[in-house]
Amino acid sequence: MVIDTARDKATLDATSVLTLKGVGEAMAVKLAGIGIHTLQDVLFHLPFRYQDRTRLAHVGRLSPGREAVINGEVVVSEVVSRRRRSLLVRIDDGTGAIMLRFFHFNQQQVRQFARGVRVQCFGEVRRGPGMLEMVHPEYRILRAGASGESALENTLTPFYPTTEGVQQPTLRRLTSQVLAQLDRHSLHEYLPANLIGKLGLPDLTSALHVVHRPPPGSDINALIEGVHPAHRRLALEELIAHRLGLRLLRVHTQAQLAPVIRPAGQLPRTLRSSLAFKLTKAQDRVLLDVLDDMGSGEPMLRLVQGDVGSGKTVVAALAAAQVVECGFQVALMAPTEILAEQHMLNFSEWFEPLGIGVAWLTGRLRAVQRRAAIEAVAMGHQRVIVGTHALFQKDVVFQNLGLAIIDEQHRFGVHQRLALRNKGTEGNTLPHQLIMTATPIPRTLAMTAYADLDASVIDELPPGRKPVTTVALDSSRRGEVVQRVGSAIDDGRQVYWVCTLIEESESMQAEAAEDTLDALRELLPRHRIALVHGRMKPRDKEAIMQAFKARDIDLLIATTVIEVGVDVPNASLMIIENAERLGLSQLHQLRGRVGRGSAQSSCILLYQGPLSGNARERLGILRETNDGFVIAEKDLSLRGAGEVLGTRQTGLAEFRIAQLGRDDDLLDEVSEIADQLLDSHPQSVQGLVRRWIGEERKDYGGV
Ligand code: ADP
Ligand code: MG
């Protein structure tokens, strides 16, 4: 691909904010705190609301809840001291009257508002006791007769997200300066004018002017909601840039070599025949996709989606067996210790009878064990390695990594995904990558954040699974729930009780779980109850999980650490506390721990009432459906992508302007225009990626 390296002459993206008037070192540091380094960043820092001070409103036509500028004459002014001493000033503009109400005022103000004085006010209109009013409006006294001096703005007034030490007026001054420069140097227009015009969207420079300084009469609601054509123009460009970045990554990946993994070895055949079950059709199909990819000589980049319990692990294990048979190493990485341990147990059970040891590498290993593990991996004595993030660490070197398997992708970001891949890089040879996720990826994300991956779906559960019955109960009904737990155990079932807290802190969760343990032990004295949480030693955790699996424990109290991976078919009841605080996909994953055996399973979502409308709707969705895809789509639309994915960890959905959900309807155009740019305007591709993804994110921005 031809790549244009020529830059715009006076590049706003390469000019520091330090060149602006009023910005010194200290201010630059504060601005950097909100992601503003260059003049271009100033332009991409958009207002989140606007005020209309461009026109005078008629008092007689005001309605409550709106902000307005009015001019009028003082009719009455008095200080009253009913409940609270206040200054009341009644203003009339010939179309109607309104009351100004001040709780804090001085004598000078009382004198100012003499009868007949003309004032201009700006404020929010509210319903008062007898008439509409404005509480503490901004105001200025107008000189008699000089009606022309009433001051109106030429554009809507923007309000920016601020930060400590950077106030609204500062951000307005900075944007004014940069907008003036934009008029002289305008940003390079990368999107072909005919395409943008066809969509009825403005060019980049006009769009930036409009969002920062909307002309009078602009649709203020559309602006605030970010659906004004000017916003859509910016969002479109940003989404195109992200899609291009990932497409380039894909092109780059495909240009690399990968170990050729020939199918149909003895090892996978033996492993398959040792399984206690037959693969479902969907598992077989997905395994074939994977084996095809790995046989091609190009690096595989495949995402395997499959609802909780659909049996992704065994597909990964069969692929791994093939890779081991061909003489390469396999790494399996999971986001939490518990999940990694679960995989460790499964893989050991499957591989050890075949004479293949499974190495274990997590952050919690003692130094000696860690060194031994790392050495065995580097020397190639260990062919299968299971672990957590610890697998990325610098001193972990593989002898010849052939396949990297990543479970529960959404907890890792694009960057981590690439980091593990790069571990196996030798010259221009890359390992194959298999990414497994139970969190279905809605179309919006599939098209942007995952545009570099091929996807396969395990769309079938192993036979005999029964959908989990879900109910939501107010926590005041805890007593009944405890009774139900008792009788389930008496019927020979096992039960999970999940304690959640809004705080991410594992130690607070652990504390809450310990309180629950004490309380339930008192209420259910005959039953065997144990606790597992993330602060326990791995050995203790594992012992408890094993005991639960062996039915030596009836009731397992857990923090959300059991979210993924735990597999005990006899457990058929799950209680989740504070369910209203968790995301739908997380609840669905938790719930997926039950319903794995032959018994009808239930999940009780305990909530702290009263529920907000949104929370009620969310819990309702879980009651209605067991379909992870439906749940993920709803979750995304109710909460927004940033929250669903946890923007921090993922490195996805790190959009400055676009919002998945809100801007979904742009996605068809996004992929169409991205393809056209790749075909016919390669010089624009690099510019767009550089503008929106940046140089620092070389791993996928700057390939
Ligand atoms: P997930 O896709 O959620 O990771 P797992 O791989 O943990 O699911 O599988 C869930 C359970 O189903 C495990 O106990 C696994 O052994 C079992 N399993 C997987 N495939 C099948 C199958 N084809 N038939 C029956 N049980 C299966
Ligand atoms: Mg799994």
XYZ file of C-alpha atoms and ligand atoms in Angstrom:
731
model
C 0.000 0.000 0.000
C 1.212 3.483 -0.839
C 1.275 5.626 2.228
C 1.313 9.375 2.166
C 3.843 10.705 4.602
C 3.536 14.331 3.548
C 1.828 16.297 6.258
C -0.312 19.390 6.194
C 1.807 22.501 6.336
C 0.755 24.064 9.598
C -0.441 20.953 11.299
C -2.797 21.600 14.132
C -2.144 18.051 15.285
C 1.569 18.722 15.673
C 1.250 22.084 17.405
C 1.305 22.124 21.179
C -1.256 23.995 23.259
C 1.745 25.874 24.669
C 1.612 28.041 21.549
C -1.774 29.412 22.605
C -2.155 32.687 24.477
C -2.694 32.098 28.163
C -1.295 28.565 28.216
C 1.891 28.064 30.240
C 3.538 24.916 31.517
C 1.133 24.568 34.440
C -1.963 24.956 32.273
C -0.526 22.555 29.695
C -0.178 19.887 32.371
C -3.768 20.381 33.462
C -4.985 20.204 29.890
C -2.971 17.057 29.329
C -4.970 15.591 32.210
C -8.095 15.751 30.038
C -6.306 14.464 26.965
C -5.585 17.834 25.364
C -2.013 18.113 24.087
C -2.280 19.667 20.653
C -4.452 22.227 18.932
C -6.272 19.407 17.229
C -7.071 17.921 20.635
C -8.638 21.258 21.592
C -10.912 20.918 18.578
C -11.858 17.351 19.432
C -12.764 18.276 23.013
C -16.441 18.939 22.421
C -18.985 20.835 24.505
C -21.458 18.649 26.354
C -24.173 21.301 26.493
C -25.066 24.722 25.147
C -27.016 27.781 26.178
C -28.925 29.957 23.822
C -28.079 33.582 24.558
C -28.463 34.605 20.961
C -31.993 35.941 21.094
C -34.457 37.617 23.366
C -37.386 35.549 24.498
C -40.851 37.014 25.016
C -41.699 36.635 28.675
C -45.272 35.775 27.780
C -44.072 32.733 25.801
C -41.654 31.254 28.318
C -42.140 27.762 29.601
C -40.603 26.176 32.688
C -37.373 24.199 32.293
C -35.936 26.366 29.518
C -33.065 28.786 29.728
C -33.715 32.162 28.193
C -32.536 35.721 27.814
C -35.202 38.328 28.590
C -35.332 42.128 28.706
C -37.939 43.815 30.857
C -38.859 46.628 33.169
C -38.985 46.364 36.936
C -42.602 46.607 38.054
C -42.271 45.794 41.749
C -39.276 45.004 43.895
C -39.516 43.945 47.525
C -37.640 42.139 50.249
C -39.832 39.498 51.856
C -38.996 37.325 54.824
C -41.409 34.454 54.859
C -39.563 31.143 55.154
C -36.349 32.627 53.876
C -35.443 36.257 53.426
C -35.433 36.970 49.733
C -35.420 39.750 47.211
C -38.284 39.465 44.730
C -38.222 41.557 41.567
C -41.122 41.432 39.157
C -40.223 42.150 35.552
C -42.557 42.878 32.666
C -41.680 43.115 28.970
C -45.105 43.930 27.602
C -45.835 40.295 26.700
C -45.946 39.041 30.278
C -44.343 39.159 33.705
C -41.853 36.985 35.550
C -40.356 37.059 39.055
C -36.617 37.211 39.767
C -35.800 35.624 43.114
C -32.567 36.240 45.043
C -31.708 34.608 48.370
C -28.306 36.234 48.604
C -28.291 39.949 47.939
C -27.019 43.213 49.290
C -28.483 46.647 49.836
C -27.002 47.955 46.633
C -28.921 45.326 44.681
C -32.134 46.202 46.490
C -31.686 49.838 45.442
C -30.702 48.883 41.888
C -34.001 47.243 41.059
C -36.041 50.428 41.302
C -39.395 50.538 39.559
C -39.034 51.385 35.882
C -35.404 50.219 35.581
C -34.751 48.048 32.526
C -32.806 44.795 33.041
C -31.554 41.954 30.889
C -31.525 38.512 32.529
C -30.374 35.058 31.635
C -31.458 32.040 33.624
C -33.549 28.930 33.828
C -37.270 29.503 33.927
C -39.045 27.728 36.784
C -42.552 27.459 38.036
C -42.888 29.763 41.061
C -45.684 30.023 43.612
C -47.809 32.488 41.632
C -45.984 32.937 38.359
C -42.883 31.824 36.453
C -39.599 32.845 38.002
C -35.821 32.833 37.623
C -33.735 32.099 40.701
C -30.451 33.994 40.827
C -30.384 34.842 37.134
C -27.362 36.475 35.583
C -28.445 40.038 34.928
C -27.334 43.479 33.878
C -29.034 46.814 34.203
C -29.751 48.463 30.852
C -29.472 52.203 30.548
C -32.796 53.879 29.991
C -33.766 54.353 26.382
C -30.658 52.684 24.935
C -32.321 49.508 23.791
C -29.451 48.746 21.387
C -27.046 48.065 24.193
C -28.729 44.816 25.186
C -25.957 42.242 24.741
C -26.756 39.071 22.836
C -24.264 36.430 21.758
C -23.551 35.651 18.123
C -23.506 31.911 18.672
C -24.872 29.431 21.171
C -22.719 29.362 24.294
C -20.747 26.100 24.668
C -20.068 24.306 27.947
C -17.056 22.021 27.962
C -16.092 19.139 30.213
C -13.671 20.831 32.590
C -11.083 19.710 35.071
C -9.557 21.142 38.203
C -8.011 24.503 37.414
C -9.398 24.720 33.888
C -12.626 26.678 33.898
C -15.301 27.191 31.274
C -14.035 30.658 30.216
C -10.532 29.243 29.691
C -11.797 26.502 27.429
C -13.885 29.024 25.512
C -10.866 31.280 25.011
C -8.751 28.352 23.842
C -11.336 27.071 21.396
C -11.834 30.578 19.998
C -8.110 30.873 19.336
C -7.890 27.464 17.676
C -11.025 28.024 15.600
C -9.421 31.218 14.286
C -6.347 29.223 13.266
C -8.549 26.594 11.723
C -9.869 29.274 9.384
C -6.350 29.936 8.185
C -5.026 26.374 7.941
C -8.102 24.137 7.964
C -7.585 20.487 8.831
C -6.933 18.237 5.920
C -10.164 16.803 4.563
C -9.648 13.094 4.126
C -13.183 12.022 3.353
C -14.160 12.390 -0.299
C -16.539 15.346 -0.597
C -19.004 13.469 -2.802
C -19.490 10.745 -0.169
C -19.988 13.185 2.654
C -22.250 15.395 0.589
C -24.407 12.437 -0.346
C -24.991 11.814 3.352
C -25.958 15.440 3.883
C -23.084 15.986 6.283
C -20.808 19.046 6.463
C -17.065 19.056 5.795
C -14.694 18.715 8.740
C -13.886 22.392 9.204
C -17.522 23.492 9.138
C -18.494 20.665 11.464
C -15.919 21.797 14.021
C -17.127 25.393 13.823
C -20.695 24.299 14.338
C -20.096 22.064 17.349
C -17.978 24.668 19.111
C -19.927 27.783 18.156
C -23.340 26.798 16.836
C -25.018 29.600 14.896
C -28.251 31.097 16.258
C -31.227 28.920 15.522
C -29.252 25.652 15.649
C -31.133 22.656 16.953
C -29.922 22.784 20.530
C -31.382 19.405 21.510
C -29.680 17.649 18.622
C -26.443 19.336 19.633
C -26.739 18.284 23.252
C -27.556 14.712 22.284
C -24.682 14.585 19.838
C -26.884 13.751 16.866
C -26.521 17.060 15.011
C -25.115 16.584 11.484
C -21.925 18.245 12.684
C -21.452 15.603 15.372
C -22.340 12.845 13.020
C -19.726 14.086 10.572
C -17.064 13.846 13.284
C -18.282 10.518 14.620
C -18.337 9.080 11.123
C -14.753 10.084 10.519
C -13.624 8.705 13.854
C -15.340 5.356 13.316
C -13.862 5.130 9.839
C -10.413 5.760 11.267
C -10.802 2.990 13.847
C -12.052 0.586 11.283
C -9.147 1.440 9.011
C -6.655 0.993 11.839
C -7.885 -2.517 12.459
C -8.111 -3.323 8.760
C -4.491 -2.280 8.348
C -3.596 -4.463 11.276
C -5.277 -7.322 9.546
C -3.535 -6.705 6.266
C -0.278 -6.490 8.149
C -0.978 -9.740 9.986
C -1.877 -11.569 6.814
C 1.392 -10.538 5.281
C 3.214 -12.463 8.011
C 3.923 -16.152 8.096
C 2.731 -18.616 10.686
C 3.568 -22.213 11.533
C 1.708 -24.568 9.245
C -0.317 -26.856 11.495
C -1.248 -29.966 9.547
C -4.544 -31.487 10.602
C -5.514 -35.019 11.602
C -2.813 -36.050 14.016
C -2.920 -38.922 16.471
C -2.906 -36.707 19.546
C -6.182 -34.872 18.867
C -7.781 -38.179 17.889
C -6.788 -39.785 21.179
C -7.920 -36.736 23.120
C -11.259 -36.706 21.360
C -11.912 -40.362 22.057
C -11.054 -39.897 25.727
C -13.820 -37.325 26.202
C -16.911 -38.340 28.124
C -19.121 -36.671 25.505
C -19.484 -36.142 21.787
C -18.836 -32.679 20.369
C -21.906 -30.774 19.279
C -22.253 -29.965 15.589
C -21.429 -26.357 16.342
C -18.245 -27.331 18.189
C -17.158 -29.502 15.290
C -17.810 -26.749 12.793
C -15.853 -24.171 14.774
C -12.977 -26.590 15.323
C -12.829 -27.089 11.557
C -12.652 -23.300 11.019
C -9.747 -23.193 13.415
C -7.888 -26.119 11.879
C -8.379 -24.650 8.382
C -6.910 -21.349 9.503
C -3.939 -22.966 11.174
C -3.164 -25.073 8.155
C -3.046 -22.106 5.796
C 0.377 -20.735 6.634
C -1.120 -17.315 7.473
C -1.491 -16.319 11.102
C -4.948 -17.157 12.375
C -6.832 -14.381 14.127
C -10.088 -16.008 15.073
C -12.677 -15.056 17.608
C -14.842 -17.874 18.910
C -18.050 -16.629 20.410
C -20.214 -19.016 22.330
C -22.709 -18.509 25.090
C -21.791 -19.474 28.619
C -21.578 -23.282 28.803
C -21.425 -23.849 25.053
C -18.151 -25.758 25.442
C -15.455 -23.477 24.094
C -12.700 -24.969 26.231
C -12.711 -28.379 24.630
C -12.537 -26.831 21.159
C -9.477 -24.904 22.286
C -7.971 -28.073 23.746
C -8.411 -30.030 20.525
C -6.816 -27.218 18.537
C -4.010 -27.134 21.094
C -3.444 -30.880 20.747
C -2.982 -30.426 17.033
C -0.421 -27.684 17.533
C 1.495 -29.724 20.106
C 1.530 -32.682 17.754
C 3.157 -30.462 15.120
C 5.913 -29.605 17.556
C 4.867 -26.122 18.705
C 3.964 -24.680 22.081
C 0.519 -23.491 23.124
C -0.264 -20.747 25.645
C -3.712 -20.338 27.167
C -4.340 -17.088 28.950
C -7.318 -16.253 31.161
C -8.187 -12.956 32.839
C -8.513 -14.202 36.431
C -6.703 -16.679 38.639
C -9.834 -18.726 39.202
C -10.572 -19.075 35.546
C -6.961 -19.894 34.785
C -7.054 -22.549 37.510
C -10.185 -24.017 36.038
C -8.507 -24.296 32.653
C -5.446 -25.731 34.314
C -7.568 -28.488 35.851
C -9.347 -29.259 32.591
C -6.218 -29.224 30.486
C -4.300 -31.367 32.961
C -7.132 -33.868 33.026
C -7.130 -34.044 29.240
C -3.417 -33.767 28.404
C -1.651 -35.614 31.198
C -3.028 -39.047 30.231
C -1.505 -38.343 26.827
C 1.870 -37.799 28.444
C 1.835 -34.027 28.001
C 2.485 -31.904 31.066
C 0.732 -28.580 31.544
C 2.746 -25.675 32.943
C 1.242 -23.073 35.231
C 2.244 -19.424 35.257
C 0.514 -16.708 37.268
C 1.558 -13.641 39.206
C 1.134 -15.452 42.493
C 3.815 -18.085 42.013
C 6.774 -18.015 44.394
C 9.991 -16.786 42.857
C 11.571 -20.245 42.734
C 8.586 -21.898 41.102
C 8.254 -19.027 38.724
C 11.849 -19.278 37.621
C 11.501 -22.996 37.111
C 8.331 -22.561 35.073
C 9.850 -19.825 32.932
C 12.905 -21.919 32.255
C 10.876 -24.972 31.294
C 8.876 -22.822 28.888
C 11.952 -21.204 27.369
C 13.720 -24.529 26.921
C 10.622 -26.050 25.398
C 10.269 -28.768 28.045
C 6.732 -27.597 28.594
C 4.516 -27.621 25.527
C 1.232 -26.376 27.034
C 1.234 -23.354 29.339
C -1.803 -22.011 31.175
C -1.803 -18.740 33.067
C -2.961 -15.177 33.597
C -1.527 -11.811 32.553
C 1.753 -13.136 33.908
C 2.219 -14.698 30.489
C 2.877 -11.247 28.990
C 5.766 -10.444 31.241
C 9.087 -9.598 29.691
C 11.039 -12.510 31.069
C 8.561 -15.037 29.703
C 10.054 -16.304 26.467
C 8.657 -19.224 24.518
C 10.788 -21.707 22.657
C 8.378 -21.812 19.712
C 4.905 -20.540 20.421
C 2.521 -21.828 17.761
C -0.850 -20.902 19.224
C -1.947 -18.288 21.736
C -5.421 -18.885 23.168
C -7.071 -16.041 24.999
C -10.198 -16.670 27.002
C -12.802 -14.027 27.759
C -11.424 -11.527 25.331
C -13.428 -8.546 26.472
C -11.387 -8.281 29.625
C -8.239 -7.875 27.645
C -7.782 -5.093 25.156
C -6.533 -4.973 21.632
C -3.163 -4.026 23.078
C -2.838 -7.024 25.355
C -4.003 -9.266 22.602
C -1.172 -7.939 20.454
C 1.338 -8.168 23.288
C 0.861 -11.898 23.666
C 0.959 -12.419 19.949
C 4.238 -10.579 19.729
C 5.713 -12.997 22.249
C 5.742 -15.662 19.632
C 7.088 -13.451 16.890
C 10.209 -14.682 15.201
C 11.305 -12.645 12.233
C 8.082 -12.324 10.297
C 6.480 -15.425 11.767
C 3.554 -14.957 14.116
C 1.775 -17.512 16.287
C -1.865 -18.298 15.594
C -4.376 -16.616 17.840
C -7.625 -18.006 19.110
C -9.799 -15.733 21.149
C -12.752 -17.087 23.078
C -15.519 -15.009 24.499
C -18.827 -15.722 26.156
C -19.788 -12.098 25.940
C -21.420 -11.918 22.573
C -20.093 -9.082 20.579
C -22.849 -6.964 19.158
C -22.613 -5.993 15.533
C -21.521 -2.479 16.365
C -18.399 -3.709 18.066
C -17.786 -6.493 15.641
C -17.566 -3.863 12.932
C -15.246 -1.492 14.698
C -13.272 -2.837 17.598
C -13.025 -6.361 16.204
C -12.704 -5.565 12.536
C -9.373 -7.360 12.382
C -10.727 -10.730 13.477
C -12.510 -13.597 11.787
C -15.361 -14.901 13.866
C -16.966 -18.277 14.475
C -19.966 -18.867 16.659
C -20.803 -21.930 18.750
C -24.520 -21.414 18.489
C -25.661 -24.586 20.190
C -25.479 -25.811 23.778
C -24.559 -29.403 24.638
C -27.678 -31.562 24.768
C -29.747 -31.753 27.929
C -29.157 -28.229 29.169
C -32.236 -26.605 30.610
C -32.735 -22.854 30.571
C -32.261 -21.266 33.979
C -35.435 -19.859 35.541
C -34.718 -16.383 36.811
C -36.644 -14.291 39.334
C -35.903 -10.882 40.816
C -36.796 -10.319 44.470
C -36.521 -7.362 46.779
C -33.875 -7.985 49.438
C -36.575 -7.656 52.100
C -37.506 -11.218 51.059
C -34.126 -12.606 52.000
C -35.700 -14.811 54.669
C -37.745 -16.739 52.098
C -34.697 -17.042 49.898
C -32.643 -18.558 52.710
C -35.409 -21.116 53.281
C -35.380 -21.979 49.629
C -31.618 -22.470 49.771
C -32.106 -24.825 52.736
C -34.666 -26.963 50.948
C -32.633 -27.123 47.725
C -29.724 -28.487 49.744
C -32.054 -30.973 51.463
C -33.000 -32.140 47.971
C -29.345 -32.929 47.299
C -28.552 -29.806 45.290
C -25.681 -27.415 45.645
C -26.031 -23.657 45.754
C -23.991 -20.553 44.929
C -24.504 -17.323 46.840
C -22.764 -14.446 45.092
C -21.897 -11.298 47.030
C -21.276 -8.204 44.983
C -20.422 -4.687 45.852
C -20.325 -1.649 43.708
C -16.721 -1.041 44.734
C -14.242 -2.825 42.593
C -12.110 -3.411 45.646
C -11.651 -7.100 46.168
C -10.993 -6.559 49.882
C -14.361 -4.898 50.470
C -16.080 -7.619 48.512
C -14.279 -10.194 50.605
C -15.438 -8.486 53.776
C -19.056 -8.415 52.654
C -18.802 -12.069 51.715
C -17.460 -12.926 55.167
C -20.406 -11.177 56.809
C -22.741 -13.145 54.596
C -20.947 -16.351 55.548
C -21.480 -15.665 59.263
C -25.130 -14.786 58.757
C -25.913 -17.826 56.617
C -24.078 -20.201 58.942
C -26.366 -19.049 61.714
C -29.488 -19.429 59.579
C -28.513 -22.773 58.024
C -26.656 -24.512 60.851
C -26.978 -28.055 59.488
C -25.456 -27.324 56.104
C -21.875 -27.248 54.942
C -21.068 -23.703 53.911
C -17.783 -22.290 52.621
C -16.460 -19.067 51.200
C -14.228 -18.320 48.259
C -12.894 -14.889 47.322
C -10.054 -13.297 45.433
C -7.988 -12.450 48.509
C -7.492 -16.054 49.493
C -4.307 -17.957 48.785
C -4.583 -19.774 45.463
C -4.027 -23.082 47.222
C -6.944 -22.449 49.624
C -9.178 -21.262 46.837
C -8.430 -24.321 44.806
C -9.059 -26.609 47.775
C -12.490 -25.075 48.296
C -13.396 -25.264 44.626
C -12.348 -28.906 44.603
C -14.411 -29.626 47.715
C -17.424 -27.971 46.124
C -16.923 -29.998 42.982
C -16.663 -33.164 45.114
C -19.960 -32.257 46.875
C -18.267 -31.824 50.242
C -19.709 -28.316 50.360
C -23.427 -27.552 49.964
C -23.428 -23.808 49.770
C -20.599 -21.803 48.275
C -20.477 -18.128 49.080
C -18.406 -16.270 46.552
C -17.503 -12.867 45.275
C -17.733 -12.217 41.559
C -14.452 -14.122 41.139
C -16.552 -17.112 40.160
C -17.947 -15.134 37.271
C -16.186 -17.153 34.677
C -15.085 -20.697 34.279
C -16.350 -22.528 37.309
C -18.038 -25.758 36.381
C -20.083 -27.798 38.872
C -23.073 -29.485 37.190
C -24.803 -30.415 40.453
C -25.153 -26.759 41.454
C -28.645 -25.756 40.436
C -29.497 -22.651 42.442
C -27.734 -19.311 42.448
C -28.497 -16.249 44.542
C -26.965 -12.964 43.378
C -27.023 -10.071 45.801
C -27.246 -6.432 44.703
C -28.066 -7.634 41.244
C -29.259 -4.177 40.218
C -25.676 -2.946 40.357
C -24.189 -5.416 37.916
C -24.154 -5.304 34.164
C -26.477 -7.624 32.304
C -23.714 -9.545 30.613
C -21.985 -10.071 33.929
C -25.205 -11.321 35.504
C -25.745 -13.619 32.566
C -22.251 -15.017 32.938
C -22.725 -15.580 36.649
C -26.031 -17.259 36.030
C -24.327 -19.534 33.516
C -22.644 -21.356 36.438
C -25.958 -23.110 37.053
C -28.018 -25.024 34.510
C -25.097 -27.268 33.603
C -26.543 -30.481 34.962
C -29.777 -32.357 34.390
C -31.796 -30.624 37.134
C -33.978 -27.596 36.495
C -31.911 -24.641 37.724
C -32.890 -21.283 39.121
C -31.294 -17.949 39.687
C -32.594 -15.443 42.222
C -31.588 -11.847 41.678
C -31.814 -10.010 44.995
C -32.034 -6.261 44.674
C -32.159 -3.269 46.973
C -35.410 -1.475 46.179
C -36.733 0.822 45.048
C -35.508 0.131 41.536
C -35.046 2.853 38.962
C -36.941 2.383 35.705
C -33.739 1.463 33.937
C -32.756 -1.116 36.577
C -36.217 -2.657 36.466
C -35.961 -2.948 32.707
C -32.521 -4.536 32.920
C -33.505 -7.175 35.464
C -36.628 -7.828 33.388
C -34.491 -8.727 30.386
C -32.718 -11.430 32.389
C -36.023 -12.887 33.505
C -37.243 -13.020 29.933
C -34.297 -14.460 28.060
C -31.369 -16.838 28.407
C -29.942 -15.769 25.082
C -26.592 -14.102 25.596
C -26.753 -12.285 22.277
C -30.052 -10.613 23.036
C -28.739 -9.704 26.468
C -25.549 -8.169 25.127
C -27.421 -6.032 22.605
C -29.780 -4.734 25.285
C -26.955 -4.154 27.698
C -25.151 -2.079 25.129
C -28.184 0.027 24.356
C -29.075 0.561 28.016
C -25.623 1.328 29.331
C -23.418 2.341 26.433
C -20.324 0.612 25.187
C -17.820 2.277 27.490
C -19.504 0.850 30.544
C -20.313 -2.520 29.139
C -16.765 -3.118 28.104
C -15.087 -1.245 30.896
C -13.272 1.301 28.792
C -10.233 1.240 31.006
C -9.308 -2.392 30.578
C -10.319 -2.876 27.033
C -8.634 -0.203 25.040
C -11.758 -0.458 22.938
C -14.542 1.987 22.632
C -11.973 4.638 23.349
C -13.721 6.992 21.056
C -13.402 10.710 21.521
C -16.615 11.638 19.792
C -18.413 8.580 18.477
C -20.625 6.578 20.799
C -21.557 3.029 20.002
C -25.278 2.734 20.349
C -25.946 6.336 19.471
C -24.026 6.246 16.211
C -24.810 2.686 15.174
C -26.767 3.749 12.144
C -23.543 5.152 10.687
C -21.848 1.769 10.634
C -22.937 0.722 7.160
C -21.469 3.932 5.784
C -18.396 3.422 7.920
C -17.506 0.122 6.335
C -18.450 1.252 2.844
C -16.364 4.407 2.996
C -13.481 2.605 4.715
C -13.393 0.085 1.858
C -13.447 2.840 -0.743
C -10.609 4.643 0.970
C -8.551 1.471 1.116
C -9.189 0.863 -2.587
C -8.913 4.314 -4.062
C -7.452 6.767 -1.559
C -4.654 4.976 0.257
C -2.986 8.303 1.048
C -5.979 9.295 3.175
C -5.933 6.084 5.162
C -2.734 6.785 7.014
C -3.760 10.374 7.689
C -7.054 9.347 9.229
C -5.493 6.687 11.382
C -2.848 9.116 12.561
C -5.420 11.806 13.289
C -7.795 9.684 15.342
C -5.750 6.854 16.773
C -2.461 8.632 17.092
C 1.166 7.822 16.786
C 1.605 6.530 20.298
C -0.689 3.608 19.609
C 1.666 2.210 17.035
C 0.609 -1.328 17.746
C -2.508 -0.936 15.721
C -2.599 2.679 14.721
C 0.687 2.950 12.996
C 1.218 -0.331 11.209
P -17.762 -22.288 28.096
O -18.079 -22.218 26.647
O -18.696 -21.487 28.937
O -16.322 -21.993 28.394
P -17.034 -24.876 28.986
O -16.009 -25.087 27.957
O -16.574 -24.542 30.355
O -18.055 -23.778 28.497
O -17.994 -26.140 28.999
C -19.025 -26.233 29.919
C -19.234 -27.683 30.332
O -19.791 -28.422 29.256
C -17.965 -28.406 30.712
O -18.251 -29.223 31.803
C -17.642 -29.221 29.495
O -16.893 -30.349 29.823
C -19.030 -29.594 29.023
N -19.128 -29.870 27.586
C -18.453 -29.271 26.592
N -18.815 -29.758 25.392
C -19.763 -30.691 25.636
C -20.542 -31.562 24.814
N -20.406 -31.536 23.474
N -21.412 -32.369 25.411
C -21.553 -32.375 26.751
N -20.850 -31.607 27.582
C -19.964 -30.759 27.054
Mg -15.172 -20.832 29.473
